[in-house]
Amino acid sequence: MVAINNLQRKLLRDMGSSKAQFGAVAAVIALGIATFAGVYASYLNLHVSYEYTYDVLQMGDYFITVDYLPERAVREMHEIPGVHAEGQVVGNVKLDMDTAGGERVEARIVSLPSDSRPLVSDVTIVSGTYFSPGDKREVLLPPLFAEYHDLQPGDSLTIEHGASKTSYRVAGIAIHPEYLWVSKSAEEPIATAKTFGVIFMPQQRVEEMFGMQGMVNQIGLAFDDGVAVDETIEQVKRILTRYGIKRFTSKDDQQVGVGTRKIDIVQGVRTAYMVPREDQLSYDLLKADLEGLRQMAVMLPVLFLGLAALAIYILLGRLVESQRVQIGLMRALGYTKAQVLGHFVDFALVMGLLGSTIGALLGQLMASALTTYYAGFLRLPFIQVVPQWGVLAVGIGVGTIVPVMASVMPAWASARMHPAEAMRPPAPPAGHRTFIEILLPFVPRLHSIFKLPLRNMFRHPRRTLFMATGVMSAAVLILVSLSMLDMVQDMTGNLLDKTQHYDARVILQGTGSASTATHIAHLEGVEAAEALLDQPYRVKLGDVSQATSIRGILPDSIMYSLITPDGGTTSVSEEGIILPTFISEKLGVEVGDTVYLEPLVGTVGESEAVVVGLISEPMGGRPYLPLDKAQELFNLPGAATSVFVKFYGEPSPELLERIYNMPEVASIEQASSFREYMDESMGAMYAMVGVMLAMSFGLGMAIVFNGVTVNVLDRRREIAIMRAIGMSDRQLASIITMENLGTAFIGILIGLPAGYRVANFIMEAQTASMENVSFAAIIYPRSYVIAAVLSIIIMLLSQMPAIKRLTTMSLPTVTKGWAE
Amino acid sequence: MSVSSDVRTARQTGKPLIRLEHVSKIYRMGKVEVRALDDISLEIWPGEFIVFLGPSGSGKTTLLNVIGGLDSPSSGRVVVNGIDVTALSSKKLTLFRRTEIGFVFQFFNLIPTLTAKENVEFAADLVNNHPQADELLDAVGLGERKKHFPAELSGGENQRIAIARALATDPSVMLCDEPSGSLDFETGKLIFKLLRDLNRQNNKVMCVVTHNAPIGEIADRVIRLRDGKIADVAVNEHPLDPDQLRW
């Protein structure tokens, strides 16, 4: 048993006699540290899990995309010392899912070696087998796609390419490291399995399908340890140059002179897009997602610990004030200033240690659950969940240091107290008219039930401010939580209601013809159809560039509206290009400026365009041109990559089948699909917001409970006298409630605007690492009302224990002043 | 009862244990100046039982605080047991209070979350070679109530704990500010009997502040204060036994 001295004994017993208050603060600390430990440990676990998966599956270190390249070029690369090279053929097809509506799904076919496992970026087989030896019609499917379409090893899948339809057997379910996150492109990071998938097929079959016998259009390179990467890439570029590649692009490119590019256009330049692993699409998206998690791991605890520090500062200040006689006694007995200061710091130390230890342990449990959930969501094959001792130590350290720091000022005030003055009762405050009585001269004429609370609020401004801070904190956290729901709702509302007026987007195979839109428009049941053309481009100015996809649409399109930042609409113009605000901000351009457009693939050279307008698009924002201008820029006259379609009412299965059967059509993406996808994803979002609201409520109650209790206990004698002279419990409770509601009103007035600012800050921080998306905090008016109402509820609930205590206290004891 | 022979001898032959030289204490509140003590000089001898009498605001408590190092005079000098209290730094003043002074307050000022024994030990923990808390509590007649908290004890019992606590560091001077102020008559008498016995048995200087004049009858000397000055000093050749007190 640990021996403690009487000072420590006093500490523990003082805490025990106010265990609810101290416990509430410790709970706030625990929540903050649990959030940090749980989320940060998850971030570390996931980071390790991802890297382990990439290592085990030998994910490539560099990736090259070209139009075509002979396989011998890949063999030459493979012969470079320390380099492993694997060529693939990648192309788009459509899948006939054999449904009543003739539903087609757009799919990206990725080739894998027929008779051996890949040297670079291998797959792991979850169920079934790898391809059988020999020339078999087999495919491997990723788990999420297979689950969505209820496909298992042994089932068959019909692939349409051109005029042919071929049935393939599902050999197995496999996870590929380059497709942990399946997306069509950087501009369309979210793809639903309903309309898009990636499937793996033996290389020979894919070569035949796309007429690429002996050719590849994608190469993965893996380097041994110690390889000089830059030199090796130069060697690879020399090989590519020998095979006709003249230009090399990457995710972040330097500006090349327009003059040089014009010559390139004349000569027809073949381009290779080369990215290191960090910029590979799936890797990059997962990294950004993980970065968001890391930022959340830091931001939320800062908020919680900041509020805990404030609560401790106020709580200890009150404690020092209430124990001034004991402090005077300690000094009179001969306790030094340091011992007195240390005594009060120890309160914070105990709260901090207790709260942070519990929080750290809870955080470990949370980390395990969160890691497993996240990894399961992606069907990550290798999950590493290990105790993160470093995170635990940091959590306990920070969770202890912050409260101790918050306690220093009140503890210092206690040590500085003059012993004689400390033991004298404080002089009663001088009577004076309060600020509110000066401002509103009719206050003295009000009924006591209004007059007393108003006077009390302004007679003790520090006390009132502390209470208001508690309510403000709750309002901020509730509003931030609700803003996440509002943001998603606004995003889907914006996309589906304000911008998207089409019922479906018909995706063509590769680059098709704009005349497909005319054919579709003439089908019975179709109200209108508009062609559009997308091409991957880089928008540049100086050293800054943004890889994106430029879209050509009809001027004054009835299918898609371009929304300006102030909420109005605009249209594409022959005079130039319209940019989304996140690109204009990144490049530092405004309307009237000139930007440079560089294709990411193909042989068209660079050109320039004047910015004629700015639009606000929350997801997948892209630049826009008139369709004919885009066709001219891309050197694709009469081309289209997809068609917006508007139906008369609900399209019949026969109509959809007719569209699916059109030769150029790869798939149909119905506008409702995105809403369905968002609804499916919202489950996790609602759970997260629910947890955040619960935490907000808990935090708010802990802070407000502390404030109300201290507030009421400070005035026990005053209240006891009021009861003694005949005021009823109900009247007393009403006066206190009115005062608390007035204080809550102040807290809400400050908390709502503060909540908006915090939500904005969080949103900006979250999207800072995501290149193609920009989110601003969206908070609907109803959320402000909900936050205000919930804050009031928190106040009313938190005051209940204190009011009960007041109405049951022993009048003789309190008026005598014994029960300190 | 007569003045203790030790006191008489000390007065005649020895040095005073407490000496105040022209001590003043002035409080300034804006333009208003309050002279709580006004040029006080006095000597207190080893073993004396002194009662400071005076109306409210006469400076009695301030005088006690200045002697005990709880407060500093605005001018003058205070020497206790050879130590110039007025020249001590804050740190040394703390040590002085710890080793030389025992305080007893009107409202006891016990730590409510510590038991009787723990309250005594709270002071004893500060020094080495201190009397045992059990013995002290036995000496004040609370041997059976050591494990009780202040809220579970009567006013008289609480004051006796406070006295035991004041003795815990074996001080040379006991300063008692209205020790019976919040007690009834009979209990108050018991307290004074205890203080008187401790004074006679342990030869500790006992300085008691009160506004209750009859209490002066048990003292060796009664020093009356008025408006911060010493108005009168009376020697009791035959101090009364506390049992005989009536007020």
mmCIF file of N, CA and C in Angstrom, chain A residues 5-7 9-11 13-14 17 325-326 328-337 339 418-421 423-424 818 820, chain B residues 27 65 70-72 90 94 97-98 103 105 108-109 111-115 118 121-123 125-126 149 153-155 158 165:
data_model
loop_
_atom_site.group_PDB
_atom_site.id
_atom_site.type_symbol
_atom_site.label_atom_id
_atom_site.label_comp_id
_atom_site.label_asym_id
_atom_site.label_seq_id
_atom_site.Cartn_x
_atom_site.Cartn_y
_atom_site.Cartn_z
ATOM 1 N N ASN A 5 0.879 11.309 2.450
ATOM 2 C CA ASN A 5 0.834 12.220 3.578
ATOM 3 C C ASN A 5 -0.543 12.876 3.638
ATOM 4 N N ASN A 6 -0.741 13.715 4.651
ATOM 5 C CA ASN A 6 -2.078 14.263 4.883
ATOM 6 C C ASN A 6 -2.478 15.286 3.837
ATOM 7 N N LEU A 7 -1.475 15.912 3.239
ATOM 8 C CA LEU A 7 -1.794 16.864 2.156
ATOM 9 C C LEU A 7 -2.382 16.103 0.964
ATOM 10 N N ARG A 9 -3.764 13.206 1.213
ATOM 11 C CA ARG A 9 -5.041 12.656 1.689
ATOM 12 C C ARG A 9 -6.131 13.721 1.522
ATOM 13 N N LYS A 10 -5.796 14.946 1.872
ATOM 14 C CA LYS A 10 -6.755 16.057 1.718
ATOM 15 C C LYS A 10 -7.153 16.206 0.251
ATOM 16 N N LEU A 11 -6.147 16.109 -0.620
ATOM 17 C CA LEU A 11 -6.394 16.225 -2.067
ATOM 18 C C LEU A 11 -7.419 15.196 -2.526
ATOM 19 N N ARG A 13 -9.520 13.403 -0.794
ATOM 20 C CA ARG A 13 -10.843 13.528 -0.183
ATOM 21 C C ARG A 13 -11.586 14.752 -0.697
ATOM 22 N N ASP A 14 -10.863 15.832 -0.971
ATOM 23 C CA ASP A 14 -11.517 17.002 -1.574
ATOM 24 C C ASP A 14 -12.092 16.624 -2.927
ATOM 25 N N SER A 17 -15.205 14.531 -2.458
ATOM 26 C CA SER A 17 -16.416 15.240 -2.041
ATOM 27 C C SER A 17 -17.036 16.020 -3.196
ATOM 28 N N VAL A 325 -9.667 30.119 3.193
ATOM 29 C CA VAL A 325 -9.359 30.022 4.628
ATOM 30 C C VAL A 325 -8.386 28.869 4.867
ATOM 31 N N GLN A 326 -8.614 27.748 4.189
ATOM 32 C CA GLN A 326 -7.696 26.609 4.348
ATOM 33 C C GLN A 326 -6.309 26.970 3.840
ATOM 34 N N GLY A 328 -5.035 29.995 3.846
ATOM 35 C CA GLY A 328 -4.457 30.852 4.890
ATOM 36 C C GLY A 328 -3.953 30.026 6.051
ATOM 37 N N LEU A 329 -4.742 29.004 6.425
ATOM 38 C CA LEU A 329 -4.342 28.126 7.519
ATOM 39 C C LEU A 329 -3.050 27.408 7.181
ATOM 40 N N MET A 330 -2.965 26.865 5.967
ATOM 41 C CA MET A 330 -1.755 26.141 5.566
ATOM 42 C C MET A 330 -0.543 27.057 5.654
ATOM 43 N N ARG A 331 -0.693 28.282 5.195
ATOM 44 C CA ARG A 331 0.431 29.230 5.275
ATOM 45 C C ARG A 331 0.737 29.578 6.715
ATOM 46 N N ALA A 332 -0.319 29.690 7.540
ATOM 47 C CA ALA A 332 -0.107 30.001 8.953
ATOM 48 C C ALA A 332 0.621 28.854 9.657
ATOM 49 N N LEU A 333 0.295 27.633 9.299
ATOM 50 C CA LEU A 333 0.938 26.483 9.931
ATOM 51 C C LEU A 333 2.395 26.361 9.519
ATOM 52 N N GLY A 334 2.719 26.937 8.354
ATOM 53 C CA GLY A 334 4.107 26.844 7.910
ATOM 54 C C GLY A 334 4.301 26.113 6.610
ATOM 55 N N TYR A 335 3.206 25.849 5.898
ATOM 56 C CA TYR A 335 3.365 25.279 4.567
ATOM 57 C C TYR A 335 3.897 26.372 3.653
ATOM 58 N N THR A 336 4.873 26.012 2.816
ATOM 59 C CA THR A 336 5.479 26.999 1.932
ATOM 60 C C THR A 336 4.562 27.296 0.752
ATOM 61 N N LYS A 337 4.896 28.375 0.043
ATOM 62 C CA LYS A 337 4.122 28.742 -1.160
ATOM 63 C C LYS A 337 4.182 27.603 -2.169
ATOM 64 N N GLN A 339 4.528 24.450 -1.612
ATOM 65 C CA GLN A 339 3.686 23.330 -1.206
ATOM 66 C C GLN A 339 2.214 23.630 -1.480
ATOM 67 N N HIS A 418 -1.986 36.264 0.796
ATOM 68 C CA HIS A 418 -1.419 36.666 2.089
ATOM 69 C C HIS A 418 -2.197 35.905 3.161
ATOM 70 N N PRO A 419 -1.477 35.242 4.084
ATOM 71 C CA PRO A 419 -2.164 34.377 5.041
ATOM 72 C C PRO A 419 -3.255 35.103 5.831
ATOM 73 N N ALA A 420 -2.955 36.287 6.305
ATOM 74 C CA ALA A 420 -3.933 37.000 7.135
ATOM 75 C C ALA A 420 -5.161 37.373 6.320
ATOM 76 N N GLU A 421 -4.925 37.840 5.099
ATOM 77 C CA GLU A 421 -6.069 38.229 4.254
ATOM 78 C C GLU A 421 -6.863 37.009 3.847
ATOM 79 N N MET A 423 -7.462 34.414 5.501
ATOM 80 C CA MET A 423 -8.334 33.909 6.560
ATOM 81 C C MET A 423 -9.431 34.886 6.922
ATOM 82 N N ARG A 424 -9.340 36.111 6.390
ATOM 83 C CA ARG A 424 -10.459 37.031 6.602
ATOM 84 C C ARG A 424 -11.486 36.715 5.532
ATOM 85 N N TRP A 818 -21.203 26.113 8.457
ATOM 86 C CA TRP A 818 -20.350 25.005 8.834
ATOM 87 C C TRP A 818 -19.967 24.149 7.650
ATOM 88 N N GLU A 820 -18.564 23.770 4.747
ATOM 89 C CA GLU A 820 -17.674 24.309 3.697
ATOM 90 C C GLU A 820 -17.042 23.186 2.932
ATOM 91 N N TYR B 27 -3.427 50.555 7.060
ATOM 92 C CA TYR B 27 -4.112 50.092 5.844
ATOM 93 C C TYR B 27 -4.544 51.302 5.051
ATOM 94 N N ASN B 65 -1.647 38.878 14.573
ATOM 95 C CA ASN B 65 -1.132 38.511 13.246
ATOM 96 C C ASN B 65 0.294 39.001 13.065
ATOM 97 N N LEU B 70 1.907 36.500 10.494
ATOM 98 C CA LEU B 70 0.884 36.374 9.449
ATOM 99 C C LEU B 70 0.746 37.672 8.674
ATOM 100 N N ASP B 71 1.151 38.725 9.302
ATOM 101 C CA ASP B 71 1.045 40.034 8.682
ATOM 102 C C ASP B 71 2.315 40.801 9.021
ATOM 103 N N SER B 72 2.661 41.767 8.205
ATOM 104 C CA SER B 72 3.889 42.540 8.456
ATOM 105 C C SER B 72 3.504 43.942 8.894
ATOM 106 N N SER B 90 10.109 36.073 3.061
ATOM 107 C CA SER B 90 8.855 35.320 3.031
ATOM 108 C C SER B 90 9.089 33.853 3.379
ATOM 109 N N THR B 94 7.844 31.756 6.784
ATOM 110 C CA THR B 94 7.098 30.492 6.780
ATOM 111 C C THR B 94 7.709 29.525 7.793
ATOM 112 N N ARG B 97 6.898 30.626 11.375
ATOM 113 C CA ARG B 97 5.539 30.263 11.814
ATOM 114 C C ARG B 97 5.465 28.770 12.122
ATOM 115 N N ARG B 98 6.208 27.990 11.307
ATOM 116 C CA ARG B 98 6.161 26.533 11.456
ATOM 117 C C ARG B 98 6.729 26.107 12.807
ATOM 118 N N PHE B 103 -1.224 28.580 16.172
ATOM 119 C CA PHE B 103 -2.420 29.430 16.051
ATOM 120 C C PHE B 103 -3.658 28.657 16.472
ATOM 121 N N PHE B 105 -7.821 29.541 16.153
ATOM 122 C CA PHE B 105 -8.730 30.536 15.577
ATOM 123 C C PHE B 105 -10.137 30.404 16.155
ATOM 124 N N PHE B 108 -12.040 27.687 14.387
ATOM 125 C CA PHE B 108 -11.287 26.434 14.394
ATOM 126 C C PHE B 108 -10.417 26.269 13.132
ATOM 127 N N ASN B 109 -11.019 26.523 11.926
ATOM 128 C CA ASN B 109 -10.262 26.370 10.660
ATOM 129 C C ASN B 109 -9.636 24.996 10.518
ATOM 130 N N ILE B 111 -9.436 21.286 8.610
ATOM 131 C CA ILE B 111 -9.664 20.788 7.247
ATOM 132 C C ILE B 111 -10.840 19.811 7.330
ATOM 133 N N PRO B 112 -11.955 20.131 6.679
ATOM 134 C CA PRO B 112 -13.155 19.301 6.876
ATOM 135 C C PRO B 112 -13.021 17.877 6.358
ATOM 136 N N THR B 113 -12.107 17.657 5.424
ATOM 137 C CA THR B 113 -11.992 16.314 4.842
ATOM 138 C C THR B 113 -10.945 15.466 5.547
ATOM 139 N N LEU B 114 -10.374 15.957 6.647
ATOM 140 C CA LEU B 114 -9.420 15.161 7.422
ATOM 141 C C LEU B 114 -10.015 14.880 8.797
ATOM 142 N N THR B 115 -9.671 13.714 9.355
ATOM 143 C CA THR B 115 -10.155 13.365 10.687
ATOM 144 C C THR B 115 -9.425 14.199 11.741
ATOM 145 N N GLU B 118 -5.822 13.300 11.732
ATOM 146 C CA GLU B 118 -5.171 13.758 10.504
ATOM 147 C C GLU B 118 -4.989 15.272 10.503
ATOM 148 N N GLU B 121 -1.955 15.807 12.541
ATOM 149 C CA GLU B 121 -0.779 15.369 11.780
ATOM 150 C C GLU B 121 -0.478 16.328 10.623
ATOM 151 N N PHE B 122 -1.523 16.991 10.142
ATOM 152 C CA PHE B 122 -1.359 17.941 9.024
ATOM 153 C C PHE B 122 -0.320 18.993 9.366
ATOM 154 N N ALA B 123 -0.298 19.387 10.650
ATOM 155 C CA ALA B 123 0.706 20.348 11.097
ATOM 156 C C ALA B 123 1.994 19.628 11.478
ATOM 157 N N ASP B 125 3.327 17.015 10.322
ATOM 158 C CA ASP B 125 4.091 16.548 9.155
ATOM 159 C C ASP B 125 5.185 17.525 8.755
ATOM 160 N N LEU B 126 5.055 18.777 9.209
ATOM 161 C CA LEU B 126 5.974 19.805 8.739
ATOM 162 C C LEU B 126 7.301 19.823 9.497
ATOM 163 N N PHE B 149 -14.523 13.035 11.837
ATOM 164 C CA PHE B 149 -14.331 14.244 11.043
ATOM 165 C C PHE B 149 -14.926 15.445 11.788
ATOM 166 N N LEU B 153 -18.209 16.290 15.090
ATOM 167 C CA LEU B 153 -17.827 16.671 16.450
ATOM 168 C C LEU B 153 -18.467 18.001 16.832
ATOM 169 N N SER B 154 -18.538 18.243 18.151
ATOM 170 C CA SER B 154 -19.122 19.494 18.632
ATOM 171 C C SER B 154 -18.120 20.629 18.478
ATOM 172 N N GLY B 155 -18.615 21.840 18.729
ATOM 173 C CA GLY B 155 -17.741 23.010 18.621
ATOM 174 C C GLY B 155 -16.570 22.932 19.583
ATOM 175 N N ASN B 158 -14.086 20.436 18.364
ATOM 176 C CA ASN B 158 -13.324 20.963 17.234
ATOM 177 C C ASN B 158 -12.245 21.930 17.697
ATOM 178 N N ARG B 165 -3.628 20.681 17.360
ATOM 179 C CA ARG B 165 -2.899 20.974 16.133
ATOM 180 C C ARG B 165 -1.883 22.075 16.353
#
